Coordinates of C-alpha atoms and ligand atoms in Angstrom, one line a residue:
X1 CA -26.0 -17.7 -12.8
X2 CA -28.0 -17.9 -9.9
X3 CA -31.5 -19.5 -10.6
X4 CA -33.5 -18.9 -8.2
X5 CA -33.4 -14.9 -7.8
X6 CA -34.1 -14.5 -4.4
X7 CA -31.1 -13.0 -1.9
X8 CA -28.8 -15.3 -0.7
X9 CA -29.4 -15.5 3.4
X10 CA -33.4 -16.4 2.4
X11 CA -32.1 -19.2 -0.1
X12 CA -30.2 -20.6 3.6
X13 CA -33.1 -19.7 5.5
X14 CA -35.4 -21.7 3.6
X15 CA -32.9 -24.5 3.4
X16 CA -32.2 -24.2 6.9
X17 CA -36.0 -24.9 7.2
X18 CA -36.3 -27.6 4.7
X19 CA -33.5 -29.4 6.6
X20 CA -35.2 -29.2 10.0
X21 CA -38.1 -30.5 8.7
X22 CA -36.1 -33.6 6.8
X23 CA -34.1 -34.0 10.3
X24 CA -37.1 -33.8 12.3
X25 CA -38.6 -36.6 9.7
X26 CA -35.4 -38.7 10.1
X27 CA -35.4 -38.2 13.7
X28 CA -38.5 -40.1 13.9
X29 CA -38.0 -42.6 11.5
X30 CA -35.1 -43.5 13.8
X31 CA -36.9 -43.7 17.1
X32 CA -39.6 -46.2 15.2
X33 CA -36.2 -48.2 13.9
X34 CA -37.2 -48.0 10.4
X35 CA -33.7 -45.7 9.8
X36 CA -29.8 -46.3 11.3
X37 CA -28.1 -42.8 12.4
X38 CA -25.9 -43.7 9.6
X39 CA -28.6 -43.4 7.2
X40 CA -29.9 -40.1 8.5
X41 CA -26.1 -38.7 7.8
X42 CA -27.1 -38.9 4.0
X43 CA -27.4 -35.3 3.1
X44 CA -24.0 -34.7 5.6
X45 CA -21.4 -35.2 2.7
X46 CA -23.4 -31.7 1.1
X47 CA -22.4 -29.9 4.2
X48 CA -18.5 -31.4 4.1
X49 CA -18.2 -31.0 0.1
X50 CA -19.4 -27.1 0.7
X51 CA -16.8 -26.8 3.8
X52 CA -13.6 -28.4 1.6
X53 CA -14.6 -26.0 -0.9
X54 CA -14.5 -23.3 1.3
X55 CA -11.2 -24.7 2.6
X56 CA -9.7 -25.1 -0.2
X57 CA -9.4 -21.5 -1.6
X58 CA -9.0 -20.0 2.4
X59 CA -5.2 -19.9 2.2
X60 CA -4.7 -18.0 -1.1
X61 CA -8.4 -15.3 0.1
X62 CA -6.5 -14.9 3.1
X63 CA -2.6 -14.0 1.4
X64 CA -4.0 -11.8 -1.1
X65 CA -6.5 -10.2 1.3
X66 CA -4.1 -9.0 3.4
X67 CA -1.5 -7.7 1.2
X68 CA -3.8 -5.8 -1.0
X69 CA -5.4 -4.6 2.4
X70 CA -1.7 -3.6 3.6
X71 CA -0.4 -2.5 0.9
X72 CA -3.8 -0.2 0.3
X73 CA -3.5 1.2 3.9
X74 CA 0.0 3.1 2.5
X75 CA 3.4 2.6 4.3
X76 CA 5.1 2.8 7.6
X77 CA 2.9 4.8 10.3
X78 CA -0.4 3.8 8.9
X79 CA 0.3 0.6 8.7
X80 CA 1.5 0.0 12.5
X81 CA -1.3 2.6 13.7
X82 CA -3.6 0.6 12.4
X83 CA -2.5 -2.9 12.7
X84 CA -1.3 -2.3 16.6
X85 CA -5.1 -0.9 17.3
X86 CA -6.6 -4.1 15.4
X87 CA -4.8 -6.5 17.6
X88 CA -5.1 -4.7 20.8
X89 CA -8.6 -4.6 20.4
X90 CA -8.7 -8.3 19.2
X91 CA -6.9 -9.5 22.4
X92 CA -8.5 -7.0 24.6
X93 CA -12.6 -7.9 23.0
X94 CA -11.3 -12.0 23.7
X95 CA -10.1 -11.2 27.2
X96 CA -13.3 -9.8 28.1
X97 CA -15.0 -12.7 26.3
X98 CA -13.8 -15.3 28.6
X99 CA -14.1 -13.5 31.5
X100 CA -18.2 -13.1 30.7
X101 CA -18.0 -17.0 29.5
X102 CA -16.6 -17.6 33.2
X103 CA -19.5 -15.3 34.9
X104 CA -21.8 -17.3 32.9
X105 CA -20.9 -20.8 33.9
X106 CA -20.7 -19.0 37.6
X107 CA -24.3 -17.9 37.0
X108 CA -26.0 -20.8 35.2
X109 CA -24.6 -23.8 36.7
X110 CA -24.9 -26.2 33.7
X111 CA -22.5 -28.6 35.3
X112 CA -24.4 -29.2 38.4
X113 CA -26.6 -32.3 39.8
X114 CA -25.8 -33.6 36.5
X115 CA -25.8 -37.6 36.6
X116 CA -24.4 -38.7 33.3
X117 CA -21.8 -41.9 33.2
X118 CA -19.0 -39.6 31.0
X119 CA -16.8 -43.2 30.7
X120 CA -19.7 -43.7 27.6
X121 CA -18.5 -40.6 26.3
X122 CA -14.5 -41.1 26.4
X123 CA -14.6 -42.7 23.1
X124 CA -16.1 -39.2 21.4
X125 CA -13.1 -37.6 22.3
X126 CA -11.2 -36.3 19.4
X127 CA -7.4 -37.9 19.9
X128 CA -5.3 -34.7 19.4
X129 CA -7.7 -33.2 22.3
X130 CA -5.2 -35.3 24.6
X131 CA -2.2 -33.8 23.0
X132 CA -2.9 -30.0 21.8
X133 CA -0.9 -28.2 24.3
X134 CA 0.5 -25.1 23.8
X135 CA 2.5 -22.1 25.6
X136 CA 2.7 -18.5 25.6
X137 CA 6.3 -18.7 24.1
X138 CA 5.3 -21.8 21.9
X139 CA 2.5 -20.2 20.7
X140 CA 4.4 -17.1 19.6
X141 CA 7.0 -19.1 17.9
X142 CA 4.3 -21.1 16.1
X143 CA 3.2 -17.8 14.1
X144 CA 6.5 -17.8 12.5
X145 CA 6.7 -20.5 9.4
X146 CA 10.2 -22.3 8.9
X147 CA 8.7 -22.7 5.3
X148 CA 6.1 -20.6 4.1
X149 CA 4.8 -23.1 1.4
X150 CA 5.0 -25.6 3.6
X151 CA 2.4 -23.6 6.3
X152 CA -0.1 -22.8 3.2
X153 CA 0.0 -26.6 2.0
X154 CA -0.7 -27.5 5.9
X155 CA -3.5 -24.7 5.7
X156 CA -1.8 -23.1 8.9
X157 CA -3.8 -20.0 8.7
X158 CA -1.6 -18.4 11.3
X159 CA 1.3 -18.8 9.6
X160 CA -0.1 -17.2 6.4
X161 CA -1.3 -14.4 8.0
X162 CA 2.6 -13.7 9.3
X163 CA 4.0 -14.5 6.0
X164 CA 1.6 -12.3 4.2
X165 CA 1.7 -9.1 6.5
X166 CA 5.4 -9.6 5.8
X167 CA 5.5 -9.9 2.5
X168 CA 2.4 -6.6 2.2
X169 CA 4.7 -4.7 5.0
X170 CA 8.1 -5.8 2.6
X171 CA 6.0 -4.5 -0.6
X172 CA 5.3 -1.3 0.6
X173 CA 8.9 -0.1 1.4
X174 CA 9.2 -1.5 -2.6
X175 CA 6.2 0.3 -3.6
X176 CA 8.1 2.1 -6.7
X177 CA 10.1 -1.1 -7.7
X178 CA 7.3 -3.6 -7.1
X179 CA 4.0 -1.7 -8.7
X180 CA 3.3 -4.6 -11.1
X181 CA 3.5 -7.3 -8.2
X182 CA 0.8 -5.0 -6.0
X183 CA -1.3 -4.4 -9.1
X184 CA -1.2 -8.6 -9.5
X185 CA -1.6 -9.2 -5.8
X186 CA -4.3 -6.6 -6.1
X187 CA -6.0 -8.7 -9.3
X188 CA -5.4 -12.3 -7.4
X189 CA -7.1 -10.6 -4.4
X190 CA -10.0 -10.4 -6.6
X191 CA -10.1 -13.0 -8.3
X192 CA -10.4 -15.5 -4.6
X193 CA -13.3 -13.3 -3.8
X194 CA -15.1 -14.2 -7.0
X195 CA -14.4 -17.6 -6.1
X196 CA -15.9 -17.6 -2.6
X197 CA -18.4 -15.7 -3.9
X198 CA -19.4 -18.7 -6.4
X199 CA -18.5 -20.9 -3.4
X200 CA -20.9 -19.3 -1.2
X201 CA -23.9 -20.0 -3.8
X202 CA -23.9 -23.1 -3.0
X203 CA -24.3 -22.5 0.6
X204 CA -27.8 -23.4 0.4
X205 CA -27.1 -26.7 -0.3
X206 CA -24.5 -27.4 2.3
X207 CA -26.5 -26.1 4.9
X208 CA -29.6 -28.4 4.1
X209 CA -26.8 -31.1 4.4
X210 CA -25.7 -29.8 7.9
X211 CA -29.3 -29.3 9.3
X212 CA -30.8 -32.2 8.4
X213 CA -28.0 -33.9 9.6
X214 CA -27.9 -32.1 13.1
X215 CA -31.7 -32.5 13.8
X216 CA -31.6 -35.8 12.5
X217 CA -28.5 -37.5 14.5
X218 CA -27.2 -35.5 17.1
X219 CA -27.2 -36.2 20.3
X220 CA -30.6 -34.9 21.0
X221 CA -31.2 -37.4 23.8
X222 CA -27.7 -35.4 25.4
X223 CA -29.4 -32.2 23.9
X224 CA -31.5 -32.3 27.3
X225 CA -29.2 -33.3 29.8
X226 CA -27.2 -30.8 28.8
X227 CA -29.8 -28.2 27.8
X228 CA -28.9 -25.6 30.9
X229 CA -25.1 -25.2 29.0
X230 CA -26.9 -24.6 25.6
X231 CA -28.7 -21.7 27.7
X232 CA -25.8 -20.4 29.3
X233 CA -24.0 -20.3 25.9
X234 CA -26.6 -18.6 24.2
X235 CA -27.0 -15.9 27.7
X236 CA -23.6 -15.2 27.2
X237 CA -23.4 -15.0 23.0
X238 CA -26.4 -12.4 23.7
X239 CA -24.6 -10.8 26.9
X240 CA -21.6 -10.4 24.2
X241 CA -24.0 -9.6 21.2
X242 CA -25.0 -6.6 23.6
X243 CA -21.4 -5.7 24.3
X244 CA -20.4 -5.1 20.6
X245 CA -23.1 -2.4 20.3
X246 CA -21.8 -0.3 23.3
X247 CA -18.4 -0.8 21.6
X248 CA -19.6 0.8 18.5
X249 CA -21.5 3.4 19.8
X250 CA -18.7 4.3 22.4
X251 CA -15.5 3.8 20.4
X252 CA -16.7 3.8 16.8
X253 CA -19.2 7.2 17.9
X254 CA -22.2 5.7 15.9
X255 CA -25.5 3.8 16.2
X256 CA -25.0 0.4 16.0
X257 CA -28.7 -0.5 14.8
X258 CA -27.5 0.0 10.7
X259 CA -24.8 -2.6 12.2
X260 CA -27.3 -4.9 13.7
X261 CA -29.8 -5.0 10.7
X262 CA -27.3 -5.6 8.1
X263 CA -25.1 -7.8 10.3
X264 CA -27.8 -10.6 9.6
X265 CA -26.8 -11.6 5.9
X266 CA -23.1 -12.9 7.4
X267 CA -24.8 -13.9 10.6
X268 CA -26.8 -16.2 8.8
X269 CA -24.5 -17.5 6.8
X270 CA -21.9 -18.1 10.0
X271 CA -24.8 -19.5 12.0
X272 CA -25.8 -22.1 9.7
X273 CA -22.5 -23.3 8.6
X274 CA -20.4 -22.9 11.4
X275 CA -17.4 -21.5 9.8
X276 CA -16.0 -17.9 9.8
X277 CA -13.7 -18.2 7.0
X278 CA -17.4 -19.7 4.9
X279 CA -18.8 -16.2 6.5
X280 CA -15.6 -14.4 5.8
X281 CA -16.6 -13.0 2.3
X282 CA -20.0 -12.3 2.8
X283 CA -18.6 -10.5 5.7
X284 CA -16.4 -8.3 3.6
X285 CA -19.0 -7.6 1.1
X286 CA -21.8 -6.5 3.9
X287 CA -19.6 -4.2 5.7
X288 CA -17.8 -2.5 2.3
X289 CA -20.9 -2.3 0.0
X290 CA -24.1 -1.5 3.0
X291 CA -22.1 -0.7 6.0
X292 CA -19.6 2.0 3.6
X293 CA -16.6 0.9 5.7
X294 CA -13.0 1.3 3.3
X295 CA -11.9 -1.4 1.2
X296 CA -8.8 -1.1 3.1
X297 CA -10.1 -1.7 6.3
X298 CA -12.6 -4.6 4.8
X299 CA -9.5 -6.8 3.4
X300 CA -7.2 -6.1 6.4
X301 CA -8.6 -5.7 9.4
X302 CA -11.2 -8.2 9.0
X303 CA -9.9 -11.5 7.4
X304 CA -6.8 -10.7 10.7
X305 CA -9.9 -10.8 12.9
X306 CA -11.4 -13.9 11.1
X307 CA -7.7 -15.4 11.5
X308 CA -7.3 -14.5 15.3
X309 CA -10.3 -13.1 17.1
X310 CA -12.7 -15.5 18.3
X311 CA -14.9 -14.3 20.9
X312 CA -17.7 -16.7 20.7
X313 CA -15.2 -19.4 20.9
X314 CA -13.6 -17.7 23.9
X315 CA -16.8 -17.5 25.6
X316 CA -17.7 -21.3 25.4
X317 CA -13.9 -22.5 26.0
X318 CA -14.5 -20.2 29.2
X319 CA -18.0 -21.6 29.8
X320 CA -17.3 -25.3 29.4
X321 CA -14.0 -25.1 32.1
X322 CA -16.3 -23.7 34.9
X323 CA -19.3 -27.0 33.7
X324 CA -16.2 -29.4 33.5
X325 CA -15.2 -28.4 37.1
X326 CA -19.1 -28.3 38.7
X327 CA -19.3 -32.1 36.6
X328 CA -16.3 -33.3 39.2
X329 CA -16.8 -31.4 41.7
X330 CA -13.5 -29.6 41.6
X331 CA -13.7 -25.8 43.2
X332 CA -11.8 -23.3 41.4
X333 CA -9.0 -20.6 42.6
X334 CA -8.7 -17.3 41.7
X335 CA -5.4 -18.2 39.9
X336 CA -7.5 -20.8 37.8
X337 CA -9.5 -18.2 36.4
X338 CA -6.4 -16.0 35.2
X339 CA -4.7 -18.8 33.4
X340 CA -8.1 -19.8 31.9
X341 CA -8.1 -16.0 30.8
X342 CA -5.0 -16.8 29.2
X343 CA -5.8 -20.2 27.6
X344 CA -8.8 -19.5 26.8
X345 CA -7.9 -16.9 24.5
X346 CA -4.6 -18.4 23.3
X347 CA -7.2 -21.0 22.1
X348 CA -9.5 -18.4 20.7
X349 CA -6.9 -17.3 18.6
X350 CA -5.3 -20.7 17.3
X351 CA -8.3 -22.1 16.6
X352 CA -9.2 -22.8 12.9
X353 CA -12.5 -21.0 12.1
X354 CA -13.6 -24.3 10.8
X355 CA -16.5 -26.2 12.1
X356 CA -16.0 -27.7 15.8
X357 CA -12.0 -25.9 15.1
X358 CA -11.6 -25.5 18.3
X359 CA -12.9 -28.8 20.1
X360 CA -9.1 -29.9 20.0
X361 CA -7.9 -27.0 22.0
X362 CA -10.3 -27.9 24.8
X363 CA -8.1 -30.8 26.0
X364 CA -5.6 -27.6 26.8
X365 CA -7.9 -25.2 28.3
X366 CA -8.8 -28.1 30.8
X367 CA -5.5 -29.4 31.5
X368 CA -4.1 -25.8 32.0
X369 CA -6.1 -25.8 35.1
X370 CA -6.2 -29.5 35.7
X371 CA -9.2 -30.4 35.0
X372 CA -9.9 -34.3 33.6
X373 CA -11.2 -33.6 29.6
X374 CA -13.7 -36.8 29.8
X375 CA -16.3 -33.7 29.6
X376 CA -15.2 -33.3 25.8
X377 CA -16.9 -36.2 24.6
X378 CA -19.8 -35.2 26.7
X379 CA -19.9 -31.7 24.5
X380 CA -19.0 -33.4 21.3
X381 CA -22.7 -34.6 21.3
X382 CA -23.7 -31.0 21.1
X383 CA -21.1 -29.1 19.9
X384 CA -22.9 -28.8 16.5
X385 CA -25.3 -26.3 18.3
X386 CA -22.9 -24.6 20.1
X387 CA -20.7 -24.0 17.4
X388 CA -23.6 -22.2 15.1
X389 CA -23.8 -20.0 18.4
X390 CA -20.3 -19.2 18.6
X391 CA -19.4 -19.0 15.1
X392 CA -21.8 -16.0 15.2
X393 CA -20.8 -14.4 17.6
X394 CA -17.1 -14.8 16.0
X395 CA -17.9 -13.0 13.1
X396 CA -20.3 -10.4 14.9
X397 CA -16.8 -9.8 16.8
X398 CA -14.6 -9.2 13.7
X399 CA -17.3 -7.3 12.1
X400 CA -17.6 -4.5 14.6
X401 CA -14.1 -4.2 15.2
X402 CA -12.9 -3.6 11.4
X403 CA -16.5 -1.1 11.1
X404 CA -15.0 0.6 14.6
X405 CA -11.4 0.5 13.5
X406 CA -12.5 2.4 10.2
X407 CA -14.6 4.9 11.7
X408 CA -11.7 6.0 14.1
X409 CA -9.7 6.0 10.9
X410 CA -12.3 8.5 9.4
X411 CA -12.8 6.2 6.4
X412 CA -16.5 5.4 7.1
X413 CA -19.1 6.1 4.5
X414 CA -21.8 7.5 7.4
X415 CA -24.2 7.9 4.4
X416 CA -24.0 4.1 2.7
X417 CA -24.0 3.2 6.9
X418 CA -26.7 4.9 7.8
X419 CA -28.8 4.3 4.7
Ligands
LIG1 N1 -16.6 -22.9 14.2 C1 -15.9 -21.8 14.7 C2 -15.6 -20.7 13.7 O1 -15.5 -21.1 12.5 C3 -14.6 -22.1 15.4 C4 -14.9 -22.9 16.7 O2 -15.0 -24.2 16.6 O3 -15.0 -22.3 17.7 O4 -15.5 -19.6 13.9

């Protein structure tokens, strides 16, 4: 099928280059006003086509994933063991997340001596940014779907995952009366993977759309005003980079350099189209067919961390309230920083892991502590960057937890991991 047979991540390495170059070309066609912005935005609709795609088979990936991954992991005690540890950790890994976001901002003062007029920026703001707010209690009762069609048609991811755990935790007490609905949820689980697989050929293509579109257009004039909260983003994605290793050598009691090598195929892929759930298969593959952890583990743990652990996300939701509050001037209490904690990672976890899926969750971070969220539209210029950062680190996140999770389980394949 594929014509060119050279692996995947090089195919979007290569168009990651071609597309820097072609932005880099727009770029100056632009400043010499022989180009509008609109016209360098050509090769965009590549990068959206290859998104809606993606988007368009995540609900059923995700449903089938996780029952064949429950229903694999066998019933009752298993199942809770294993599902308890996943989101402990999740919550736990986002926690710490923000917390080294806040340090960060603390450290790197992107938000200070800035002199920017953010009333030109107001109009970037996205509109549900003013209205996304959401509580501890509302967020809980959000997971549940009054209509579980109804959340799949509305690509509520959260709700999916609730209604499919239930339906995978509901099959296994079944197990002897339902074996021809697990062996077809087991199929349909396979058959979505083959199509994200397809899907994810044409990556290539939508990240040439994306980068040439991002070198060309954005906000590179913004790119330097604001270049000290790209470095403090990328300090702390590296900080957290750091921070997964320890994890994996501590908890999961192996090296993590097989990790780190063969953690760049989905890292590339994440990186240049800023979307875990785009990642999410190559993800799956990497760590079942190179890494040897369980198939179990591969469709359960991870597409629940894809769903609701975002630590790169965490990390710049925590890094951009500390830069909001230096921009005004506004001096933060201790109290500040525990409900950003909390916020933060309620964010983390509704956010979609769609390009810029978290922007609109910004307006609540802020507000939580009440700071103004003019600085949004200020960000939006460069979110693009920051998002390949964080979408990284997202699925570096997931990754490591599902490959630590299945080594406490004693389901690692050391040999296909360390070979
Ligand atoms: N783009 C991120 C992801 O897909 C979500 C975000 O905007 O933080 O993981």
């Amino acid at each position: 099928m594929n014509p060119i047979k050279w692996p995947l991540w090089q195919q979007v390495l290569l168009s990651m280059f071609i597309g820097v170059l072609v932005g880099y070309f727009f770029k100056m066609e632009i400043a010499a006003g022989n180009m509008t912005v609109e016209q360098a935005a050509m090769f965009k609709p590549l990068g959206t086509l290859f998104i809606t795609l993606v988007k368009m088979v995540v609900v059923p990936l995700v449903f089938f994933a996780l029952i064949y991954g429950i229903t694999n992991l066998g019933e009752g005690q298993n199942f809770s063991r294993i599902a308890t540890k996943s989101i402990f950790t999740f919550l736990l890994t986002a926690c710490f997340a923000v917390v080294i976001g806040l340090i960060t901002g603390h450290l790197f003062s992107p938000g200070k001596g800035l002199s920017i007029d953010l009333s030109t920026f107001a109009a970037n703001i996205p509109e549900q940014a003013h209205h996304t707010t959401v509580s501890l209690g509302g967020l809980l009762m959000g997971f549940v779907p009054d209509n579980a069609i109804g959340a799949m048609a509305a690509g509520n991811i959260l709700q999916v995952v609730v209604f499919s755990l239930f339906v995978g935790f509901t099959l296994n007490m079944l197990r002897d009366k339902c074996q021809n609905v697990i062996a077809l949820t087991h199929e349909m689980a396979h058959l979505t993977f083959k199509m994200i697989e397809l899907i994810v050929k044409l990556s290539p293509l939508g990240v040439f759309g994306f980068i040439s579109w991002v070198v060309g257009t954005q906000g590179l004039d913004v790119l330097q005003a604001l270049g000290v909260l790209v470095l403090a983003v990328l300090a702390a994605c590296i900080a957290q980079y750091l921070i997964f290793g320890i994890l994996i050598l501590v908890f999961g009691r192996v090296s993590p350099l097989p990790f780190y090598k063969k953690m760049i195929e989905p890292q590339t892929m994440a990186f240049s189209t800023s979307s875990s759930k785009a990642a999410l298969t190559t993800t799956m593959r990497v760590l079942h067919e190179k890494m040897g952890v369980s198939r179990s583990s591969t469709n359960f743990v991870l597409p629940l961390g894809a769903s609701i652990n975002m630590d790169g996300t965490a990390i710049y939701l925590g890094i951009c309230a500390v830069f909001t509050a230096q921009v005004f001037g506004i001096a933060l209490e201790w109290h500040h920083y525990l409900t950003l904690i909390l916020t933060c990672t309620i964010a983390s976890i509704g956010a979609a892991g769609i390009p810029s899926g978290s922007l609109i969750f910004m307006g609540m971070v802020l507000s939580s502590v009440g700071l103004p969220i003019e600085t949004i539209g200020l960000i939006m210029g460069i979110d693009r960057i920051l998002d390949m950062l964080r979408t990284t680190i997202n699925i570096t996140g997931d990754a490591s937890i599902t490959l630590i999770i299945d080594s406490t389980e004693g389901t690692l394949d050391k040999e296909t991991y360390y070979s």
